[in-house]
Amino acid sequence: MTSTELRIENVSFAVGGISILENVNLTVRPGELMGIIGPNGAGKSSLFNCISGIYMPTAGRISLAQQTLTGLSPVAVARRGIARTFQNLALFENLNVTDNLMLGRHRLMKTGFATAAFWFGRARREEVIHRQACSELVDLLGLGAAANLPVGLLPYGAQKRVELGRALAASPDVLLLDEPVAGMNIDETEQMATIIGSIHQQLNITIILVEHDVHMVVGLADRICAINFGQVVTVDEPQAVVSHPTVIEAYLGSEWS
Amino acid sequence: MSLRQRLAIIGSQFKKNADQPVELSSSRQLSSEQQKSLPQKSLPQTTVTYAVWILGALAAVLLVVSLADGGDGREKFLQLLVGGIALGSIYALLSFGFVIVYKATGVFNLAQGGFVLLGTYLAYQFYVDWGWIFGLALAATVIVMAAVGAGIERVVMRKMLTKPTFTAIMVTLAILIVLEQITRSIWNSPGLVLAAPWGTGRIQPGGVTIRYLDFWTVGFTFVLLGAFFLFFRYSRLGLGMRATAFDREVASAQGVRVGLSFALSWAIAAAVATVAGVLLTSRSGGALTPAVGYVALRAFPAMILGGLDSTGGAVAGGVIIGVAEVMVQGYVDVDWLGESFETVVPYLVMLPILLWRPHGLFGTKAVERV
Amino acid sequence: MQVKKASARSNLRTQFLPGWDARVAVLAVVVLVALLPVLLDSPFWMNVLVTAGAYSGAAIGLNLLTGYTGQVSLGHAAFLTIGGYAAGYFGASQGWPLVLWLGMGALCGAIVGGLLGPFALRVKGDYLVVVSLALLFITSHVVENWDSVTGGHDGISVSKAPLAIGPIDFGNLRLFGMEFSREEGLFYLAWLLVGIFAVIARNIVRSRPGRALQAIRDRDTAAEVLGVSSARYKIAAFVLSSSMAATAGGVIAVAQRFLTPNEPLAELFISIQFVAIIVVGGVATIYGSVVGAVLLVALPEVIKEYTHWFDFQVPFFDRPLVSSSGLDRGLFNPGSFSNLLFGLLLVGFLILWPRGIAGWMQSLRTLLRRKT
């Protein structure tokens, strides 16, 4: 297996004179689950947007397996094997669950307009193979009954799972999860944590997890990076991070024990 | 509480919202930045920007023309310039109407041509058919059309606020069709004449022929637009409309009657369209045909050029397009470009500018939220 | 292994191949269309159905662009015009065979549609609507002034355009010992194209490229993050949609036999008609495009043919709603009355049934399923 190390080196990002990320350095090891915590507005989502090419960092370099990602379009980043979810769901609401997952596999397929139009040969073969893969994923996520429903009609928790599934369908090397359990109840949170944990263990992919549920992050992550005001406070083992005085002061509060 | 204070409170409300620890992603910071800039955004500064743009455009035209004409046609040039500004004022009125509706309700109003059509024929009814004096007829038409505009907003467009933009645009198109057919069915005799009282007179200062018509057109436009700018700046209703344009929810939380703002925006659009239609008809010697509504389609480039959400830009865009059209008509005589090439000039001017600045010259870039 | 493959197949079938009911419906429509020229003995209505067929083809194109990709265009009529003049120039003036002049029309449409691409990439939403309006104006201007190709104001005759593919001559069709008139031949040509377009569109929307189009429509940032290049797919949607419209325009041109330039306003009206067609039929459905086209093309003709239905006095005005006597005494003449109905239909559907007739069918199907 090639090393899929994700390096974020001296990355800064500013919009309209407001600095959002300042000199962020972070190296995520292959197969690692890196948790990112920090108060709202600390720049966590902006960091994701910089990685996936939606924002262009004002300075610094982001690379995956020694290949530079900075400056690439979101499409090109996706083709390098980075998949993500969004903090506020970004599903294709009029399409059903299967089609949403199939869009995750877009980069793995080749059918173009011409072959699709006449529906034989590769178009048909590809469709069968990838639908098979998606239907396995649908079962894994417990969405079997809803596979043919437009995702816009599904409850919030299920939509969150569809979004995770869509990112997974891309068989990514690196998975960016932006608050996967935000707004979920305890049961749904637990279910999602289990899913993420088993993905991490079984598929051996690098995961970066932004989440406010610190208990969940501590439980899942190999290491945690704490961010505040666009700067990295500390990167360390989960227990070390949550007992870090600056982290407690800026984010966790004194009642955290 | 003074209006100014009220707006300041709305402004501070934005700041408070932005400071609240919700999701302060960078896009939100960007919008909070814009929000902060609202109360400080001063009219003079933006006007200077527009003036620079217009002067720059005119200087470019002047340069091209003097190169092409060998310095011989100063009179012709000035004449065309006045004509162009006059035509441009009509475009400015129309695109001002578009922008007002767009800012207040977020709807791209393609029915503007229908207002031009109905308004002009209504003016004909009052002024020619019923023999009222011109000023009274025009005022009456404007009032009736404002009511029509507000009524359409209340009955049809209010339902469109929650619908996708596609739906709203198509509904305005449908309104255009309905207004057009109603107008055609009421005034279905050909050869109607709506001659404005200023007639066809002209003055010739220093060899430059200037029609009274052009004076009136420019005068009307700028008095009207000036009045609206004052209205938006100093009146309670006007400030309410600006607040609505800025953020509907916050405005209504601050006690602005948002619905009234929506209706007013449509009323203003219909009113300025009427004036534009009457002025345009008198430009063509008073011959009144349903084609008058067609001018609204040529005013789109003016609005796009200025930027959908910039009233000042709409005026600037109107003048630029008007001058460009008349200049082309006066100077460009190239066979292969075909007859009445000037009718496509507004669009030909618009296209490259849009490629260069996709949100128009003065429009704000929509912030993409991720 | 064999077993697994078979189960994959059956799984595939239940997931995304049409059920038996849809198959029966499609078969019934195909048989009906094939038999119509034999059953219907009216050149007038045959002509209306030729137009309806051509409009269906163009509407499928617009639905790919607007319904599936979410790009609003008021320039669709321009592509029909381009295809029409391509038929006139390459078909009638140059005498190229049917397949070539139709293909040339499609190519011209595709090229002009592709020219819109850069705008579609940079310019969004409302701004793009005005860009498509620009296309109407520019096309009209070019058509009126490019005399050597389009005949300028005088127009161009298209009736000589060859209509034969090999031994099959749609202008003088003989099948199974039966002779068909030119209208009937064109009817088969138009509806054959509808069939081809429908199959192509259907195949595209249910596979990778079609999903990409819909992803861009629903959420373009999310699509990009999955590796869907919205630039490429938007341009492709414009190219595909406009080449379909141009091909349909060629068929309309041969049916009309003569082309004269339209005012931009008239072109705008035709474009609106296409939007109305897909709204009434059902946005983002293929069969909806066809249903909408047939209904809205037939509407003005029905009103013209059955004017006396609407010839009643309107209170207050003391004039008939539409006069059938031919004198212009009615409140509306038949043409403007049908335009008015277009407007009202469009508003009505957008407000009451935004999913169009296809939406009705969907509700009906759910209702039936619940009952059984």
PDB file of C-alpha atoms in Angstrom, chain A residues 40, chain B residues 13-24 28:
ATOM      1  CA  ASN A  40     -17.513  27.428  16.262  1.00  0.00           C
TER       2      ASN A  40
ATOM      3  CA  GLN B  13     -28.738  43.128  14.668  1.00  0.00           C
ATOM      4  CA  PHE B  14     -26.817  41.733  11.720  1.00  0.00           C
ATOM      5  CA  LYS B  15     -23.595  42.095  13.622  1.00  0.00           C
ATOM      6  CA  LYS B  16     -25.058  40.418  16.636  1.00  0.00           C
ATOM      7  CA  ASN B  17     -26.238  37.567  14.478  1.00  0.00           C
ATOM      8  CA  ALA B  18     -22.848  37.221  12.945  1.00  0.00           C
ATOM      9  CA  ASP B  19     -21.153  37.214  16.315  1.00  0.00           C
ATOM     10  CA  GLN B  20     -23.381  34.567  17.722  1.00  0.00           C
ATOM     11  CA  PRO B  21     -21.501  31.310  17.972  1.00  0.00           C
ATOM     12  CA  VAL B  22     -23.433  29.438  15.335  1.00  0.00           C
ATOM     13  CA  GLU B  23     -21.410  28.239  12.412  1.00  0.00           C
ATOM     14  CA  LEU B  24     -18.872  30.860  11.721  1.00  0.00           C
ATOM     15  CA  ARG B  28     -20.658  33.605   6.995  1.00  0.00           C
TER      16      ARG B  28
END
